[in-house]
Coordinates of C-alpha atoms in Angstrom, one line a residue:
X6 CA -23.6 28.3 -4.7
X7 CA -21.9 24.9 -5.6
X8 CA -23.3 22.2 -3.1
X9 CA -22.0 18.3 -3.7
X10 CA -22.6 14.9 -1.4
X11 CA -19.8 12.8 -1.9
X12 CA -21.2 9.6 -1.5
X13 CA -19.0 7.0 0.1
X14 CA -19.4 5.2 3.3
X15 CA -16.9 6.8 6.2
X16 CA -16.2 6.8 9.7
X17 CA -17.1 10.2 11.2
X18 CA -17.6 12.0 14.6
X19 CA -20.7 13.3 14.9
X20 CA -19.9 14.7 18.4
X21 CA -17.9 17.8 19.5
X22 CA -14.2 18.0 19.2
X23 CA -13.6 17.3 22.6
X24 CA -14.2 13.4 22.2
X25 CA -11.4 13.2 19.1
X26 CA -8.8 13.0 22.3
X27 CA -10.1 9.4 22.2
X28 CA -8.7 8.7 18.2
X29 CA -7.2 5.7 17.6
X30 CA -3.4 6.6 16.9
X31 CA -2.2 4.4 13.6
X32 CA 1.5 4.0 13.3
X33 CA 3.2 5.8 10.3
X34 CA 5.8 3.2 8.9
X35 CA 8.2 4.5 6.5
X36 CA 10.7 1.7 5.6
X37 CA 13.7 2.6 3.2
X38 CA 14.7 -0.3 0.9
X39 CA 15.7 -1.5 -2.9
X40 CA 14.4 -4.6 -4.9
X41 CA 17.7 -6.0 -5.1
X42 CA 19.0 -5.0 -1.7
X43 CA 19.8 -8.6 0.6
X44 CA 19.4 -7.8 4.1
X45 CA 15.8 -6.6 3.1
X46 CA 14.6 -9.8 2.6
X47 CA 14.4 -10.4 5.9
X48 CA 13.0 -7.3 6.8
X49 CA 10.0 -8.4 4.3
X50 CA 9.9 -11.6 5.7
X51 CA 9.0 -9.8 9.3
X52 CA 7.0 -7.1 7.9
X53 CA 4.4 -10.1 6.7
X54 CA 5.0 -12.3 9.8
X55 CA 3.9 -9.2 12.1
X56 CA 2.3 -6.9 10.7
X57 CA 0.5 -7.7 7.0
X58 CA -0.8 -11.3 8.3
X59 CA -2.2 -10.0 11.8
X60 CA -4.3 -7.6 12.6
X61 CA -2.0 -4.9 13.5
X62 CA -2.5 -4.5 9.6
X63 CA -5.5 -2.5 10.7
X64 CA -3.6 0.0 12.7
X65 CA 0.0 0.6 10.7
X66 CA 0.0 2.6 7.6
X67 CA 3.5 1.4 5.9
X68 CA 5.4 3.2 3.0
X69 CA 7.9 1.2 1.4
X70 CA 11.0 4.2 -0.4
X71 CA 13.5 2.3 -2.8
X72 CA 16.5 4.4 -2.5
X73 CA 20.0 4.2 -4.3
X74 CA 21.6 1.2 -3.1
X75 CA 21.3 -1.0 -6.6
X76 CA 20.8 2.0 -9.2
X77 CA 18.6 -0.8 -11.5
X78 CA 16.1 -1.1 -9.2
X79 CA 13.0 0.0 -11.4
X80 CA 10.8 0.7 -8.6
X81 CA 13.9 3.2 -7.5
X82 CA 14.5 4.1 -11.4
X83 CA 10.6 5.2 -11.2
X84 CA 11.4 8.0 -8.6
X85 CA 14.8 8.6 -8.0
X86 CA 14.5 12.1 -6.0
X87 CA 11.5 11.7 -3.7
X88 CA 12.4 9.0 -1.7
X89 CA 15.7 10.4 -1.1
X90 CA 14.4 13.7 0.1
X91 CA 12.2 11.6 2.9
X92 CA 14.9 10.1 4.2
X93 CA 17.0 13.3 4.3
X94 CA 14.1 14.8 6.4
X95 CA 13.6 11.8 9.0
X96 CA 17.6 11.3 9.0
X97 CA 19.9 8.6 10.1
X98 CA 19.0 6.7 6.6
X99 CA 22.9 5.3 5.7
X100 CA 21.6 2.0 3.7
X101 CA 18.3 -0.3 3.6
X102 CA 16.6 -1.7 5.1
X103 CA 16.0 1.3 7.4
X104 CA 12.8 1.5 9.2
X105 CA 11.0 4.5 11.4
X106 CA 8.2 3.9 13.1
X107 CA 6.2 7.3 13.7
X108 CA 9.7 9.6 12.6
X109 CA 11.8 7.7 15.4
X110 CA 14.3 4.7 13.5
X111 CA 14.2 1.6 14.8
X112 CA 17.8 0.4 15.8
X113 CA 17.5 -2.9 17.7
X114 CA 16.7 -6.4 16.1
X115 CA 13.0 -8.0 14.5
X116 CA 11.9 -9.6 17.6
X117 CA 11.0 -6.3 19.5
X118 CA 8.9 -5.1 16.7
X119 CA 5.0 -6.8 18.0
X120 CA 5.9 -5.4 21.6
X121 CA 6.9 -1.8 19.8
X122 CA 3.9 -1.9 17.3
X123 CA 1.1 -3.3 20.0
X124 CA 2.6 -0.4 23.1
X125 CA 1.9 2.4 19.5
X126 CA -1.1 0.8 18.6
X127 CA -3.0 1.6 22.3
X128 CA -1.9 5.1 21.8
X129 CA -4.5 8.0 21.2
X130 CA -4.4 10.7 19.5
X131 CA -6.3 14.6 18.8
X132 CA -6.2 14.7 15.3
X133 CA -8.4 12.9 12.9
X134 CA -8.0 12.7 9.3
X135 CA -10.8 12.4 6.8
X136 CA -9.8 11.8 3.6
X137 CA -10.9 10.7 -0.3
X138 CA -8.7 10.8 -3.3
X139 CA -9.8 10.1 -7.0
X140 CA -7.7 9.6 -10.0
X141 CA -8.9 10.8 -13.7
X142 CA -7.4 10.8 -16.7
X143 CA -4.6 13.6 -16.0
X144 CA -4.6 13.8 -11.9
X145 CA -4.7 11.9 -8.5
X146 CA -6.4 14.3 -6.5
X147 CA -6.6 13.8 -2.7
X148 CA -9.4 16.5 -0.7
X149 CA -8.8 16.1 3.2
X150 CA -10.4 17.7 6.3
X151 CA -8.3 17.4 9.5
X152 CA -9.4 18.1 13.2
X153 CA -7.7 18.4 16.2
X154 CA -8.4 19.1 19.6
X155 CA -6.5 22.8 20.9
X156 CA -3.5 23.9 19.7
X157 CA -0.2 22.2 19.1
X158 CA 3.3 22.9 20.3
X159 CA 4.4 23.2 17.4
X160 CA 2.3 24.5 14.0
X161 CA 1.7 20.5 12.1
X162 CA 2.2 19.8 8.3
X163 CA 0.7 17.3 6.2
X164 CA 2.5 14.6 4.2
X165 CA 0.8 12.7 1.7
X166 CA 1.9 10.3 -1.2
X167 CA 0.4 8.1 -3.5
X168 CA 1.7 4.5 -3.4
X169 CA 1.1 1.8 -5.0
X170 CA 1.2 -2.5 -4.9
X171 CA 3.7 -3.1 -7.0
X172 CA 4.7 -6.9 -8.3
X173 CA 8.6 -7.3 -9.2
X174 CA 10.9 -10.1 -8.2
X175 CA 14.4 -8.2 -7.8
X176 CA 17.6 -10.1 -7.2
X177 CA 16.3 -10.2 -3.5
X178 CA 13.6 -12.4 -4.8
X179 CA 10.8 -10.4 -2.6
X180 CA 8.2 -9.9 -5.2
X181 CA 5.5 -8.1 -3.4
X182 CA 6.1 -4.6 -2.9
X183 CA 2.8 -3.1 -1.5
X184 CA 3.2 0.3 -0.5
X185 CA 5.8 1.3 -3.1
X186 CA 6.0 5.2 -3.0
X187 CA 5.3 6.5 -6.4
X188 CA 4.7 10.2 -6.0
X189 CA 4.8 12.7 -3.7
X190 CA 1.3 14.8 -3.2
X191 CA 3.4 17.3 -0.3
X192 CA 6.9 17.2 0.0
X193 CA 9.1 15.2 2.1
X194 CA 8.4 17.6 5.4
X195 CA 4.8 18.1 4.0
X196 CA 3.1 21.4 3.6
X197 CA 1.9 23.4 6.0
X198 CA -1.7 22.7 7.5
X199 CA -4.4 26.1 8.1
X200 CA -6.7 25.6 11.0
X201 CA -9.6 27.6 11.5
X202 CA -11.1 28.7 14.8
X203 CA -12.5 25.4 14.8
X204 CA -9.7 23.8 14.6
X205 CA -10.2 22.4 11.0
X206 CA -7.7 22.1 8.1
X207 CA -9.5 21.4 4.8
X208 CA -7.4 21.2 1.6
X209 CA -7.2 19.4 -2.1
X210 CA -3.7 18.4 -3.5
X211 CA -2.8 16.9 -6.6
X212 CA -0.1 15.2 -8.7
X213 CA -0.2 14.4 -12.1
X214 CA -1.5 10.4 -13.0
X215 CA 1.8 8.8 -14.3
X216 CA 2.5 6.3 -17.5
X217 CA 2.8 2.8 -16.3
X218 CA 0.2 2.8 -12.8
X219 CA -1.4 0.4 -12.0
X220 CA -4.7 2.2 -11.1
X221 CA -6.6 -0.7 -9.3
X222 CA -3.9 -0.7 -6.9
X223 CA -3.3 2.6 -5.8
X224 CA -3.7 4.3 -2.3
X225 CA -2.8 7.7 -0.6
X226 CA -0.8 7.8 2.8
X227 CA -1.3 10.9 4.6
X228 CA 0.7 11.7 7.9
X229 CA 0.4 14.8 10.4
X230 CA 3.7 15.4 11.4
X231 CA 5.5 17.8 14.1
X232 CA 8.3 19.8 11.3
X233 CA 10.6 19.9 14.4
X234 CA 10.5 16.8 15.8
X235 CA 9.8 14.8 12.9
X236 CA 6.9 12.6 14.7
X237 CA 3.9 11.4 13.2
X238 CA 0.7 12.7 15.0
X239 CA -1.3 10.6 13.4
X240 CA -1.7 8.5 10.0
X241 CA -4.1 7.2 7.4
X242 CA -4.4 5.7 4.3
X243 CA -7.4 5.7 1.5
X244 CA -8.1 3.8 -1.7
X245 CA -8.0 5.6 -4.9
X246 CA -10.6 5.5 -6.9
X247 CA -12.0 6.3 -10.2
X248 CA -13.1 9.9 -10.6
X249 CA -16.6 8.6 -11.9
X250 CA -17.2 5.8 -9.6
X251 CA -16.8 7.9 -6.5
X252 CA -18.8 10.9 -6.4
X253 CA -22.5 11.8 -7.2
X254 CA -24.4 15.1 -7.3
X255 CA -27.0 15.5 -5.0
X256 CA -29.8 15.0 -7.9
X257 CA -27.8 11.5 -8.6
X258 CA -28.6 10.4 -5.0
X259 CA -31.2 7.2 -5.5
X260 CA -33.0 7.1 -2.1
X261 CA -35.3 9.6 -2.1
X262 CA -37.5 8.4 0.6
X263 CA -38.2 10.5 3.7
X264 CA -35.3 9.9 6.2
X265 CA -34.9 11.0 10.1
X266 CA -31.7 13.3 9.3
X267 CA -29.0 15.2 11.6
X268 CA -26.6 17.6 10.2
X269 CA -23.8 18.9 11.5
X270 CA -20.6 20.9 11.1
X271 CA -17.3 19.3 11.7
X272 CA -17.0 20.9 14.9
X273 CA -20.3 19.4 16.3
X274 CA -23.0 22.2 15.9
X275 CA -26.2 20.9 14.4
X276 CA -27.4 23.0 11.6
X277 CA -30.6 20.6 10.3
X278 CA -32.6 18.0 12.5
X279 CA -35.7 16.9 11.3
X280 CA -37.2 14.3 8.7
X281 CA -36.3 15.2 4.9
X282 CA -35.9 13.9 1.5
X283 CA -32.5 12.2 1.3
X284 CA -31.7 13.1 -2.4
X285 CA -31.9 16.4 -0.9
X286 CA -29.6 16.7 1.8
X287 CA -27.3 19.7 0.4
X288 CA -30.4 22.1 0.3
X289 CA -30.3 21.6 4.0
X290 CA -27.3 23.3 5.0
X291 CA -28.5 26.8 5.9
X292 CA -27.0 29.3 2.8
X293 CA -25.0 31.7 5.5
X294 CA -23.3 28.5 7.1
X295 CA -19.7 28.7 7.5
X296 CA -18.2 26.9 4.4
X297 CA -16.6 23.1 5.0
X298 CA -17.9 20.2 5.6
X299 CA -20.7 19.1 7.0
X300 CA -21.8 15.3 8.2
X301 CA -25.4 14.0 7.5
X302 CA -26.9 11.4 9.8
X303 CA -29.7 9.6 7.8
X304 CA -31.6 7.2 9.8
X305 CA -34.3 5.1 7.3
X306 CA -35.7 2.0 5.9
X307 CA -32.3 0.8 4.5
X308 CA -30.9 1.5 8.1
X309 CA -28.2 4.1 9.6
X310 CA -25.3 5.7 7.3
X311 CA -23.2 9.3 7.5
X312 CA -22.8 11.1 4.4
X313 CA -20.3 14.0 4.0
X314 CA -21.6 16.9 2.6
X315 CA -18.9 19.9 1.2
X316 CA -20.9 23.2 1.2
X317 CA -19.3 26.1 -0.4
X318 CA -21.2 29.5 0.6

């Protein structure tokens, strides 16, 4: 039996899945564009002025395609497929800049966009996405778990790509490009997500690392999305990081002190309560517990954090 603590700091629900109906909804952006495309300046211009310089930065996760408008585009010349597939799945893309917010496009001018963003920002949602992606010498390799509350109308996929902060002055003269879609992890209308009785979806994906990354500026976007409607249920997006500066073993853990300790499964049922040695928390998951993941409350000296731990039976 393979147990491993991936130690990084995250945000996690230690309660049951009834309280995830109270999930902050973040707003899926997908903005179709090109480097030397005019109009788009101005689009860039508004996408700083109200969302990258506020704090609705917090709550919108933004995916800038570069599509065929000026074929020597090199962010386009990079991928010249995938971000043409997207917009053939969210539709109504006929030139750039062409922005959806959640799968809906936006047709009227700038100046409704803070009233749009703040009236999606104050929405909830049932599905949370947990999420860490590493990148190696051959793969960027993303591992989710996703929870929802009850069953959907319609069965949700995942979409997930790996972007990137990309720096190039086109004929536009925008230079900064953060967000810049450089490879699909699903496809454009996602794959397919399998939830358990417990209504959890746990899954790894990967795509193979590419000549000329930048890998100090890479993230992963991942959106839920309803196949039929094409709306975003709900959106998140992670740092990549370097396969060895992300993960330890539970024998590489360096608190070993006694610790107060709560573990649970992702669906709320405790499985361990009780004070125990930290660098030990994987041997605490009962061996016959469901595989998954399971979240570690450790109360001690250097105060409160939540570790995840994956537990494979």
């Amino acid at each position: 039996m393979k147990k491993i603590i991936i130690a990084v700091a995250i945000a996690s629900l230690l309660t049951a899945s009834s309280s995830l109906a109270q999930v902050p909804r973040k707003v899926m952006m997908d903005i179709f564009t090109n480097s030397h495309c005019g109009p788009c300046a101005t689009m860039h211009a508004n996408v700083d002025a109200v969302i990258t310089n506020t704090a609705r930065k917090q709550n919108v996760v933004l995916v800038y395609h570069h599509i065929r408008v000026y074929a020597d585009d090199p962010i386009y010349q990079a991928n010249t497929t995938e971000p043409t597939q997207r917009a053939a799945f969210l539709r109504g893309v006929q030139g750039t800049p062409t922005v959806f917010f959640n799968g809906l496009r936006w047709t009227s001018g700038y100046a409704g966009w803070p009233d749009h963003l703040d009236a999606l920002g104050a929405q909830t949602s049932n599905i949370a996405i947990d999420a860490t992606a590493q990148v190696d010498d051959v793969w960027v390799t993303l591992n989710y778990t996703i929870t929802r509350q009850g069953p959907q109308d319609a069965a949700p996929t995942l979409y997930a790509a790996v972007v990137e902060n990309v720096t190039f002055r086109g004929r536009n003269n925008v230079s900064s490009h953060d967000g810049a879609k450089r490879a699909g992890l699903t496809r454009a209308e996602g794959t397919p997500l399998e939830f358990n009785e417990q209504n959890v979806a746990q899954g790894t994906l990967q795509v193979p690392r590419r000549a000329g990354w930048d890998l100090t500026k890479l993230r992963v976007v991942l959106a839920v999305q309803n196949p039929e409607t094409r709306e975003q249920l709900q959106a998140e997006e992670i740092i990549v990081t370097r396969a060895d500066e992300n993960a330890t073993s539970v024998n590489e853990d360096h608190e070993t002190d006694n610790a107060s300790i709560v573990i649970v499964g992702i669906d709320g049922r405790v499985v361990f309560q009780g004070n125990a040695i930290t660098s030990q928390l994987a041997t605490y998951v009962p061996q016959d517990a469901p595989a998954g993941v399971y979240l570690a409350r450790v109360v001690s000296a250097t105060g409160l954090r939540t570790i995840p731990i994956i537990h494979s039976r």
